[in-house]
PDB file of C-alpha atoms and ligand atoms in Angstrom:
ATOM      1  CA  UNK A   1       0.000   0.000   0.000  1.00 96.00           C
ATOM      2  CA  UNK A   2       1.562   3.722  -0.930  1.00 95.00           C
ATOM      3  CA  UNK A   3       0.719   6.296   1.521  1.00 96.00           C
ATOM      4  CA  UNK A   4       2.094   9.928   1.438  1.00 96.00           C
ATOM      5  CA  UNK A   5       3.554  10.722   4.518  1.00 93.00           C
ATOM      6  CA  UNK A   6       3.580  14.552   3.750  1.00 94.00           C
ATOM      7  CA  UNK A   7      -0.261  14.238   3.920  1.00 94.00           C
ATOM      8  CA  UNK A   8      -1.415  12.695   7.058  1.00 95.00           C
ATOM      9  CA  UNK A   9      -3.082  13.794   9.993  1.00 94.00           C
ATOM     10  CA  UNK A  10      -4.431  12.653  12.895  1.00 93.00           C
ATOM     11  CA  UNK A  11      -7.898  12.418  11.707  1.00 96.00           C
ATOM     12  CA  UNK A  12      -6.863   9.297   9.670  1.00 97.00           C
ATOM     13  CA  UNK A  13      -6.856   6.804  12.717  1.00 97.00           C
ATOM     14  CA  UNK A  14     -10.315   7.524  13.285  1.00 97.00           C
ATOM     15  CA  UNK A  15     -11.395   7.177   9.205  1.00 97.00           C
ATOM     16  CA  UNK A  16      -9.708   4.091   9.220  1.00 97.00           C
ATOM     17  CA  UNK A  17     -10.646   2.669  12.429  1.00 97.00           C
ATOM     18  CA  UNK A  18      -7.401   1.874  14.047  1.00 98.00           C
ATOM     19  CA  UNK A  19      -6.640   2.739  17.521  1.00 96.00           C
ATOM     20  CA  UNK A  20      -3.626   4.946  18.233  1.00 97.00           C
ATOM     21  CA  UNK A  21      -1.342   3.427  20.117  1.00 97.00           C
ATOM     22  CA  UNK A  22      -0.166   5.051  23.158  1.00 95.00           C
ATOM     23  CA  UNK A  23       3.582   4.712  21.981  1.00 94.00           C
ATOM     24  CA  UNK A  24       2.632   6.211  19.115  1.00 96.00           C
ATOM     25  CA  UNK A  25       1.004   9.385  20.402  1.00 94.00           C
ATOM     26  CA  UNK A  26       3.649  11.632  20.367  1.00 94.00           C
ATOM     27  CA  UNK A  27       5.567  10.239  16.887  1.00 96.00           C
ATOM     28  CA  UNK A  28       6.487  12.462  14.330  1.00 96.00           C
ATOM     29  CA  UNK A  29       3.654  12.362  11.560  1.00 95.00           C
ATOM     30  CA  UNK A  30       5.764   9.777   8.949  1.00 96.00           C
ATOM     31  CA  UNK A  31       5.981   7.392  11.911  1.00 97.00           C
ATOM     32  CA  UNK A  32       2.541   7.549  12.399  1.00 97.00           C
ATOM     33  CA  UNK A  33       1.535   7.032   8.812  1.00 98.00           C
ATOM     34  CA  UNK A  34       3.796   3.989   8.452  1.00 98.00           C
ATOM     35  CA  UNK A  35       2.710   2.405  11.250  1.00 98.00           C
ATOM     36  CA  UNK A  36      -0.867   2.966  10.053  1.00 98.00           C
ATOM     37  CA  UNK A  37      -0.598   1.631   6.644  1.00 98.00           C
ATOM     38  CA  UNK A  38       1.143  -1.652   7.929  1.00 98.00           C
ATOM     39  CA  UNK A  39      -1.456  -1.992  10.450  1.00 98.00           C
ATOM     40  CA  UNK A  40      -4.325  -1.503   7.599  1.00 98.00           C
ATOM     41  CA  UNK A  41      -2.336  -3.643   4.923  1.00 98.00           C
ATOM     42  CA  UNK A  42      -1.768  -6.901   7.975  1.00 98.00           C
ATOM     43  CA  UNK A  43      -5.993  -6.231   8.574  1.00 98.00           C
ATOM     44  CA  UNK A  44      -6.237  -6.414   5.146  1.00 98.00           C
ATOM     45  CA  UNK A  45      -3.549 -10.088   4.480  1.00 98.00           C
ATOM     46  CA  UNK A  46      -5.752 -11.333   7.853  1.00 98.00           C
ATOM     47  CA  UNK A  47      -9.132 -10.769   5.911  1.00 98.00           C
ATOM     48  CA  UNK A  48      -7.995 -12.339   2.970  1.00 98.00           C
ATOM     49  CA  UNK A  49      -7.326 -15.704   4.794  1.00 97.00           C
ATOM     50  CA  UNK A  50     -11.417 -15.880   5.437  1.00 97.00           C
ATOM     51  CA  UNK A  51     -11.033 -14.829   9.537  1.00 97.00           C
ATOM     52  CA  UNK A  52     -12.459 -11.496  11.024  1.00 97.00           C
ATOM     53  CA  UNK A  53      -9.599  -9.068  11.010  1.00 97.00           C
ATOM     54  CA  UNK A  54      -8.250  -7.468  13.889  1.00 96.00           C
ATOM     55  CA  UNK A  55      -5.009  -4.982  14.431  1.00 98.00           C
ATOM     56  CA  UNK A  56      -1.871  -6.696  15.224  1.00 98.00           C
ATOM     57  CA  UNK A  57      -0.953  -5.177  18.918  1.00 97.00           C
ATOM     58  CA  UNK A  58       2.963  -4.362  19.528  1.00 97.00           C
ATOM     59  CA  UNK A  59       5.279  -6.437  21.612  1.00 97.00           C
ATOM     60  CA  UNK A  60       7.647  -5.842  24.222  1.00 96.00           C
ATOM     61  CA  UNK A  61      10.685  -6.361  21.354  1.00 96.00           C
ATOM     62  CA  UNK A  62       8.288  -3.976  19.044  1.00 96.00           C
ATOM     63  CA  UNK A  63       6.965  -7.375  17.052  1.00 98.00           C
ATOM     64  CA  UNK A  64       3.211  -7.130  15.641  1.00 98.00           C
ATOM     65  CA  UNK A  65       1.555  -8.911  18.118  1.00 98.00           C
ATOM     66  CA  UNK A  66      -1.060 -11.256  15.579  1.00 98.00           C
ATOM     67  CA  UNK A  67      -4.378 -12.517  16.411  1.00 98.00           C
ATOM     68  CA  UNK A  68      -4.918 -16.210  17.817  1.00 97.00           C
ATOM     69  CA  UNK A  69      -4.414 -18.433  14.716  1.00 97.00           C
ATOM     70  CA  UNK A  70      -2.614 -16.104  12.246  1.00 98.00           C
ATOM     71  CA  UNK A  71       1.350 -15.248  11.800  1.00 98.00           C
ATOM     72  CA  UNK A  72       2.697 -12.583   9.832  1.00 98.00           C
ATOM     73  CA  UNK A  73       5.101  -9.868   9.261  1.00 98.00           C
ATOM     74  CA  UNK A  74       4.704  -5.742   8.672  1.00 98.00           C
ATOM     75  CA  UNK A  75       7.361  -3.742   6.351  1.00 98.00           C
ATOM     76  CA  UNK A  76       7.671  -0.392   5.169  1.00 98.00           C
ATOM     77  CA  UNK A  77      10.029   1.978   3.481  1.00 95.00           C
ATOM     78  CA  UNK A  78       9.436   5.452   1.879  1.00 91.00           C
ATOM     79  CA  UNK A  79       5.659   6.147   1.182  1.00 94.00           C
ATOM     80  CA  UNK A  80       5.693   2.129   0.959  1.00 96.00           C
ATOM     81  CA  UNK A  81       3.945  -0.531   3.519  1.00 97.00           C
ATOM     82  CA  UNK A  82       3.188  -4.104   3.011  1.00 98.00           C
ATOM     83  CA  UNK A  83       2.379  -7.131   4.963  1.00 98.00           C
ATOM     84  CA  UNK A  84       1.445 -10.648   4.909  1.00 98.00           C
ATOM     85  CA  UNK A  85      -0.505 -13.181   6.553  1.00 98.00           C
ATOM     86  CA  UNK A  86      -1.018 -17.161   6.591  1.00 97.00           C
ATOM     87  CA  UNK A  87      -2.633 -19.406   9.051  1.00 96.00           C
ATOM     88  CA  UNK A  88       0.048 -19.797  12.030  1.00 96.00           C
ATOM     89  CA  UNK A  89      -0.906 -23.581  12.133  1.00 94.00           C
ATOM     90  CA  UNK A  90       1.004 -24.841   8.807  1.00 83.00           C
ATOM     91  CA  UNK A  91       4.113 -22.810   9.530  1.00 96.00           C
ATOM     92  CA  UNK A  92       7.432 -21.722  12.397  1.00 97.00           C
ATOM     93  CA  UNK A  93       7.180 -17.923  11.565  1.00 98.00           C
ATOM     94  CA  UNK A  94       7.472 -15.648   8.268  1.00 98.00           C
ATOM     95  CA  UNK A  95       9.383 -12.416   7.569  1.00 98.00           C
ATOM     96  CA  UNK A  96       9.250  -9.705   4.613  1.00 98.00           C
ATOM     97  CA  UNK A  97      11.428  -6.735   4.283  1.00 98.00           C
ATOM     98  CA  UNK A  98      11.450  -4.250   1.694  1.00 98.00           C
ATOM     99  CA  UNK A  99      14.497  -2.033   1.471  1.00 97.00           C
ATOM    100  CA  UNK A 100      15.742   0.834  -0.762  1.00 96.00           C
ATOM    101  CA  UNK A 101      18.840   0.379  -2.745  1.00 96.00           C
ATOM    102  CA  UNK A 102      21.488   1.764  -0.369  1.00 94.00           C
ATOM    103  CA  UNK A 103      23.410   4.663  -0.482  1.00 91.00           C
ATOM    104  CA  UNK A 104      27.631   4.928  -0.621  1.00 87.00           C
ATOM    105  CA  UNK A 105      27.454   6.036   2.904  1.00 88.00           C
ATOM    106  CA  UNK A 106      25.245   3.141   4.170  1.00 91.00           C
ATOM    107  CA  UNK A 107      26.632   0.468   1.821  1.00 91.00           C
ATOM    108  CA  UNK A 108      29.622   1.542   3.648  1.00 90.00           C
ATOM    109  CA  UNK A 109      28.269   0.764   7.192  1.00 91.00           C
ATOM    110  CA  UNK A 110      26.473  -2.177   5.888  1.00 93.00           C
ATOM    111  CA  UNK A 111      29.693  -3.510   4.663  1.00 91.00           C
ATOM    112  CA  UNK A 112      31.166  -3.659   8.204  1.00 86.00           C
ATOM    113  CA  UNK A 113      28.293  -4.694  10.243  1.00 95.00           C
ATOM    114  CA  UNK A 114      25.998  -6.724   7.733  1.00 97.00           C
ATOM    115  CA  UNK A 115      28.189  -9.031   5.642  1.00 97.00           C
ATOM    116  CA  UNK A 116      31.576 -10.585   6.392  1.00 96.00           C
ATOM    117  CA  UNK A 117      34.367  -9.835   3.691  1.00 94.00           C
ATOM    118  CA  UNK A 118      34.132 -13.616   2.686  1.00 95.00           C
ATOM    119  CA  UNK A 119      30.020 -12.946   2.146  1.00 96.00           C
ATOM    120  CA  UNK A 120      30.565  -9.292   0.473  1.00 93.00           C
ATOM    121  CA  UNK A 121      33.049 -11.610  -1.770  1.00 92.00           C
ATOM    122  CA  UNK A 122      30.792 -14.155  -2.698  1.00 93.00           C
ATOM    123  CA  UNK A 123      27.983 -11.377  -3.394  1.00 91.00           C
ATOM    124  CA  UNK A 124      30.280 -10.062  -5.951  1.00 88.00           C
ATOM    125  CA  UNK A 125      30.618 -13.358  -7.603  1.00 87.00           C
ATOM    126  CA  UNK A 126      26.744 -13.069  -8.944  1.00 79.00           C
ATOM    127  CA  UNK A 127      27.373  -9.274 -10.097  1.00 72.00           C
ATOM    128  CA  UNK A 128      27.346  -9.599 -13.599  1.00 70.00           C
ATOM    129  CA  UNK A 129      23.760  -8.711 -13.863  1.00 72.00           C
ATOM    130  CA  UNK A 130      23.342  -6.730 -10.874  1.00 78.00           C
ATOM    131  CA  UNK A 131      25.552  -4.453  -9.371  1.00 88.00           C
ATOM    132  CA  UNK A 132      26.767  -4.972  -5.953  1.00 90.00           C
ATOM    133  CA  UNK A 133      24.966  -2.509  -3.964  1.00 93.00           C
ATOM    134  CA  UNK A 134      21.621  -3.504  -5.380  1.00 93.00           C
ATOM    135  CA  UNK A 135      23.251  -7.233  -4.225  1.00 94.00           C
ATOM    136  CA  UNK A 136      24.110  -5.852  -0.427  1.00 96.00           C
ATOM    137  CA  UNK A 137      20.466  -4.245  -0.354  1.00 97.00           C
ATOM    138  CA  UNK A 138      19.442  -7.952  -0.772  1.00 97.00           C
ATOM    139  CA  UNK A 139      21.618  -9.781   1.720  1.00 97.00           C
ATOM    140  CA  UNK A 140      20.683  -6.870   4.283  1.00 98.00           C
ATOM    141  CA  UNK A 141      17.028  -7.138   3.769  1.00 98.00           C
ATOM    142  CA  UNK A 142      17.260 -11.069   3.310  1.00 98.00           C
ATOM    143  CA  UNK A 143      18.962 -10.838   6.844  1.00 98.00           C
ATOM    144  CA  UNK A 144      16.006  -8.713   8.492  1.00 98.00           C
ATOM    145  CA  UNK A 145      13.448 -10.720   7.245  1.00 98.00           C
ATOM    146  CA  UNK A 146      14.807 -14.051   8.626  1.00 98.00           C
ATOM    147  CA  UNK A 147      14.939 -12.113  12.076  1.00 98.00           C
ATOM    148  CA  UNK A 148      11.662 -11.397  11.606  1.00 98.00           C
ATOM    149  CA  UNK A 149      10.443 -14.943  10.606  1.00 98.00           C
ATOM    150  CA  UNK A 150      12.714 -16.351  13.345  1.00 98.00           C
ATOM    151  CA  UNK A 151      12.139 -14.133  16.141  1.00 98.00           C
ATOM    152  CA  UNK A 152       9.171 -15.255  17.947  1.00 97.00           C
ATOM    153  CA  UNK A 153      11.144 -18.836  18.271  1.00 98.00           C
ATOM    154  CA  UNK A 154      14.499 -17.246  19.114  1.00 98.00           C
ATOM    155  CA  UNK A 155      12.389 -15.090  21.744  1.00 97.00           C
ATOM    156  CA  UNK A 156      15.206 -12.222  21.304  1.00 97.00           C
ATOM    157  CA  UNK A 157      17.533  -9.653  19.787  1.00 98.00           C
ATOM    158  CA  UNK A 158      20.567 -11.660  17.624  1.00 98.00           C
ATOM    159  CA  UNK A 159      23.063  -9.914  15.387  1.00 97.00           C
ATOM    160  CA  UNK A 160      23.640 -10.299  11.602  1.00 98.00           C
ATOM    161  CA  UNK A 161      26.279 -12.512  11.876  1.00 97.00           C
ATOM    162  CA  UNK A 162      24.134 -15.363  13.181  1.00 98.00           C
ATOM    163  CA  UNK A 163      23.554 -15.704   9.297  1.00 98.00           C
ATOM    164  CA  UNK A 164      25.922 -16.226   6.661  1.00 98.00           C
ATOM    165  CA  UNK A 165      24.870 -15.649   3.299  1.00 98.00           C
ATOM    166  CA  UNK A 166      26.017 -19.201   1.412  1.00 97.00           C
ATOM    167  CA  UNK A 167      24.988 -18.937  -2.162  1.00 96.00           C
ATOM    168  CA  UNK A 168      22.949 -15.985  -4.017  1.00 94.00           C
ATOM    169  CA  UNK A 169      21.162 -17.264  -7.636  1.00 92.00           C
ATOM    170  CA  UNK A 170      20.315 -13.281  -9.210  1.00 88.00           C
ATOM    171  CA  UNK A 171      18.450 -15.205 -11.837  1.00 87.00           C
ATOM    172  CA  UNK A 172      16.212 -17.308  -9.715  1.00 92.00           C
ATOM    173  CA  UNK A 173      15.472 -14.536  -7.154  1.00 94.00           C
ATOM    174  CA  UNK A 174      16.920 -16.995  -4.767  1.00 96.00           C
ATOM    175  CA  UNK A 175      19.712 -16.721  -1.529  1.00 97.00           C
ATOM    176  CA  UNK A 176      20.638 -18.722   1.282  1.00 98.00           C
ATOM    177  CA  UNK A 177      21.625 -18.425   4.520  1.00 98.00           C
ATOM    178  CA  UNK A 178      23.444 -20.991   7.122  1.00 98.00           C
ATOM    179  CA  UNK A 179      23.354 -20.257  10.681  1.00 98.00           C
ATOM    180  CA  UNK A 180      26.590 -19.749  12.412  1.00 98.00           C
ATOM    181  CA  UNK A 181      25.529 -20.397  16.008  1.00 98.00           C
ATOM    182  CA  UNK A 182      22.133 -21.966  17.690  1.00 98.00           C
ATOM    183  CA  UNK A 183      19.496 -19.021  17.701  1.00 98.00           C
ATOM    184  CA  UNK A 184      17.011 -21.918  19.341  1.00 98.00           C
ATOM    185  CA  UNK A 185      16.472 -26.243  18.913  1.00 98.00           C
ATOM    186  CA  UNK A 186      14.816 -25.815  16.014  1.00 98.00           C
ATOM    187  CA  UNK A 187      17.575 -22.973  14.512  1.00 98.00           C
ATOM    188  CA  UNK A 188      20.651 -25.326  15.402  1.00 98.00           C
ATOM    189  CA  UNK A 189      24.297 -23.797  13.658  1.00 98.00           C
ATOM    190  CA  UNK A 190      24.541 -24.860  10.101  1.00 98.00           C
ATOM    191  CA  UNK A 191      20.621 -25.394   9.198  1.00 98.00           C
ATOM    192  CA  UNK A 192      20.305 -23.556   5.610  1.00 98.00           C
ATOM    193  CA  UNK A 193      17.253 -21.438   4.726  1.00 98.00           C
ATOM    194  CA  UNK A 194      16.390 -20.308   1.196  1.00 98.00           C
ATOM    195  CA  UNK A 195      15.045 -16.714   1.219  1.00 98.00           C
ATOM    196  CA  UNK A 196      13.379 -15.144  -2.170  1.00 98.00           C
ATOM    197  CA  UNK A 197      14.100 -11.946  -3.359  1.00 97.00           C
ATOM    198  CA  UNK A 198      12.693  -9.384  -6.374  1.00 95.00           C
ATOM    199  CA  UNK A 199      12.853  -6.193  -7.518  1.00 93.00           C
ATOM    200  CA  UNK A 200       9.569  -3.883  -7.261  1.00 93.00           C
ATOM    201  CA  UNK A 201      11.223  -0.928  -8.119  1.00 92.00           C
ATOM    202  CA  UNK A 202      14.450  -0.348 -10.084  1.00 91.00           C
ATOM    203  CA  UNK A 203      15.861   0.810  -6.651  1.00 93.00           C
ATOM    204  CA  UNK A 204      13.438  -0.934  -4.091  1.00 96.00           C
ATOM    205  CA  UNK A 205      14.192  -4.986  -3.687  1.00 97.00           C
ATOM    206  CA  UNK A 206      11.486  -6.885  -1.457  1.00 98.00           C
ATOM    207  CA  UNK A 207      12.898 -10.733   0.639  1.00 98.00           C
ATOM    208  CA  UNK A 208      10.760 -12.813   2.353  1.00 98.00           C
ATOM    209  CA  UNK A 209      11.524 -15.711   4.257  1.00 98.00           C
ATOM    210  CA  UNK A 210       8.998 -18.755   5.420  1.00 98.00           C
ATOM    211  CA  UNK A 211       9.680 -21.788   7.628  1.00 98.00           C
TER     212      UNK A 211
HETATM  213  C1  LIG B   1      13.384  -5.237  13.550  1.00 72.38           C
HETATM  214  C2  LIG B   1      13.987  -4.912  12.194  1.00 72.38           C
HETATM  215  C3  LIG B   1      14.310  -6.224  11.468  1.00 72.38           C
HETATM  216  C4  LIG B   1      12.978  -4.105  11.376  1.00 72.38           C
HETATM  217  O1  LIG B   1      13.417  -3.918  10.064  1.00 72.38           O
HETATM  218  P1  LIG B   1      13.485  -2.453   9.382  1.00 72.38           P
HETATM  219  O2  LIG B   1      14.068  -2.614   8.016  1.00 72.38           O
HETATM  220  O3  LIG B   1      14.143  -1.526  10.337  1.00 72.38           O
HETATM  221  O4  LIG B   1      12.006  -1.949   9.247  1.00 72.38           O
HETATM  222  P2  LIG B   1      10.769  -2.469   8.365  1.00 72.38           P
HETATM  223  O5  LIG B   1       9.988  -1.278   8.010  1.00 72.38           O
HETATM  224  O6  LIG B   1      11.152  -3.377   7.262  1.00 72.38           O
HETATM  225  O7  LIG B   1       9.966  -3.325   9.407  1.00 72.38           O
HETATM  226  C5  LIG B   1       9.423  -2.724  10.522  1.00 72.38           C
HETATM  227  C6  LIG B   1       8.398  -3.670  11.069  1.00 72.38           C
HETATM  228  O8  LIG B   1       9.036  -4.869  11.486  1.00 72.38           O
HETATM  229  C7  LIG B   1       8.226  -5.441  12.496  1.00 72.38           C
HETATM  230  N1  LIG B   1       9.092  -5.812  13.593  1.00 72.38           N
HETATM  231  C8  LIG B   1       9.751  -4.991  14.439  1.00 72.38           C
HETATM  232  N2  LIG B   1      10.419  -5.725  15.345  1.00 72.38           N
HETATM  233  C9  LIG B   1      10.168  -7.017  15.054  1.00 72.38           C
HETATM  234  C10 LIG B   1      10.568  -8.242  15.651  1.00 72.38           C
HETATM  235  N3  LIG B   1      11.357  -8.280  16.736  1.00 72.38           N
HETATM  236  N4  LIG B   1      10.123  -9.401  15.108  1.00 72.38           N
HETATM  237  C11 LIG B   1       9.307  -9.385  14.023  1.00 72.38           C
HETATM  238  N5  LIG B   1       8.890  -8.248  13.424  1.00 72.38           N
HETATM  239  C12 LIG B   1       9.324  -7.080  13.939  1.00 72.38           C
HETATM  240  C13 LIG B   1       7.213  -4.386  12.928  1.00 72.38           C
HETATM  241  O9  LIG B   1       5.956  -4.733  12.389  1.00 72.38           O
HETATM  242  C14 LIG B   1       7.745  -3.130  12.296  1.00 72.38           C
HETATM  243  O10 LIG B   1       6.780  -2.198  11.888  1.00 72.38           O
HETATM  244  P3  LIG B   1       5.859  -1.418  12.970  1.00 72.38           P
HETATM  245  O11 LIG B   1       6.783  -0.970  14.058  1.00 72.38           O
HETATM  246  O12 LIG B   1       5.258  -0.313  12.187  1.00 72.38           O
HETATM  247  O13 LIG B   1       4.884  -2.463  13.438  1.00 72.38           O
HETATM  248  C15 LIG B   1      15.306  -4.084  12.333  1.00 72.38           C
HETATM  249  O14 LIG B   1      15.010  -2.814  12.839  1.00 72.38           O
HETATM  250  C16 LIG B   1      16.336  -4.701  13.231  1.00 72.38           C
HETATM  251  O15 LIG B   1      16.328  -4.551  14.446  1.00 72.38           O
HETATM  252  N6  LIG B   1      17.333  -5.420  12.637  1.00 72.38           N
HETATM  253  C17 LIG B   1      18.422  -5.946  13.377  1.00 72.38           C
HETATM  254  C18 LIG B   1      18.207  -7.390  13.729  1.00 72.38           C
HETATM  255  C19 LIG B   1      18.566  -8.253  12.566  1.00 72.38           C
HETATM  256  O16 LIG B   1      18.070  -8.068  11.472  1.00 72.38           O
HETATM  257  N7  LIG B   1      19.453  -9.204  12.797  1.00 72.38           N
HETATM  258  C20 LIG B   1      19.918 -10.006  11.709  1.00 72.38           C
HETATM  259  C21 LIG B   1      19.726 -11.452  11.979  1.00 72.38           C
HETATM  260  S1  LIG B   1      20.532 -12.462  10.744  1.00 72.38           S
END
């Protein structure tokens, strides 16, 4: 869902029937519209799957808190908010993230907290049709939507090295990760998870992860 985050006010929580949250009440207007339009698009993804919709509450870690029966994840990025939603009974946890292609200054930072050297290297491998920052937007986002698949099993904050990216197929829209420690029992070190990845926007790539 696009929203304009220039054009909101206050009256919109009331047109759209969503209650304010308290934590929210004193955010600056393009925190409040993002948090609005995920909240309307996650009613919307709960609707679809047949059930009566209600808002996703926040957790303690800031995690949409979803209705009995439903799991899902919220993302948004510059006038941009999506979500999905499946029945919580036929999977562990899913994550989406959709990120804007970085910056030199950020690819900079990313490249010294997100990937490894020996990852940033094997990104470059698969840059003959797309260039490498487009390639470390991917790995970053693929990385933040596995944390937010795999958080409500790890049950808490873990870093981006806890993930390695492994292999990265540009042409299938296709990456994988192998966990370098135990985030949980079911998340032992070395389990491998396939996360997909597309472009929606020359400069805006979308991951999402499922397990
Ligand atoms: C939590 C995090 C992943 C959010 O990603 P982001 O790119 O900053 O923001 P997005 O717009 O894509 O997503 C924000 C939404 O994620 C959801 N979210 C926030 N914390 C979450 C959590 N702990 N678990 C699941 N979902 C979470 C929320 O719905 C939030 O939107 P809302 O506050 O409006 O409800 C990120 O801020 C973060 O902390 N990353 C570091 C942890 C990490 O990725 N480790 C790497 C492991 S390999």
């Amino acid at each position: 869902m696009a929203f304009d985050p220039t054009a909101f006010d206050a009256s919109a929580w009331r047109r759209h029937e969503v209650r304010q949250p308290s934590a929210l009440l004193h955010a600056v207007p393009k925190r409040q519209a993002e948090f609005l339009t995920g909240r309307i698009a996650a009613r919307q993804a709960i609707a679809r799957l047949g059930l009566a919709a209600s808002i996703p509450g926040i957790g303690a870690s800031r995690e949409p808190r979803w209705q009995n029966g439903v799991a899902g994840s919220i993302t948004h990025v510059h006038g941009l908010a999506a979500a999905v939603a499946v029945a919580a009974s036929n999977i562990n946890g899913i994550g989406i993230d959709v990120e804007r292609i970085v910056d030199a200054a950020t690819r900079d930072a990313l490249r010294g907290t997100v990937v490894t050297t020996d990852e940033y290297a094997l990104l470059k491998t698969a840059c003959s049709r797309f260039d490498a920052d487009l390639l470390l937007t991917t790995v970053f986002s693929a990385k933040e939507s596995f944390f937010k698949g795999a958080f409500a099993t790890v049950g808490r904050y873990f870093e981006f090295e806890a993930a390695r990216l492994s292999s990265l197929d540009a042409d299938t829209g296709r990456l994988q990760l192998t966990l370098t420690q135990t985030l949980h029992p079911t998340l032992p070190e070395g389990r491998v998870f396939t996360i997909g990845f597309r472009m929606l926007a020359a400069d805006t790539v979308v991951t999402s992860f499922i397990w």
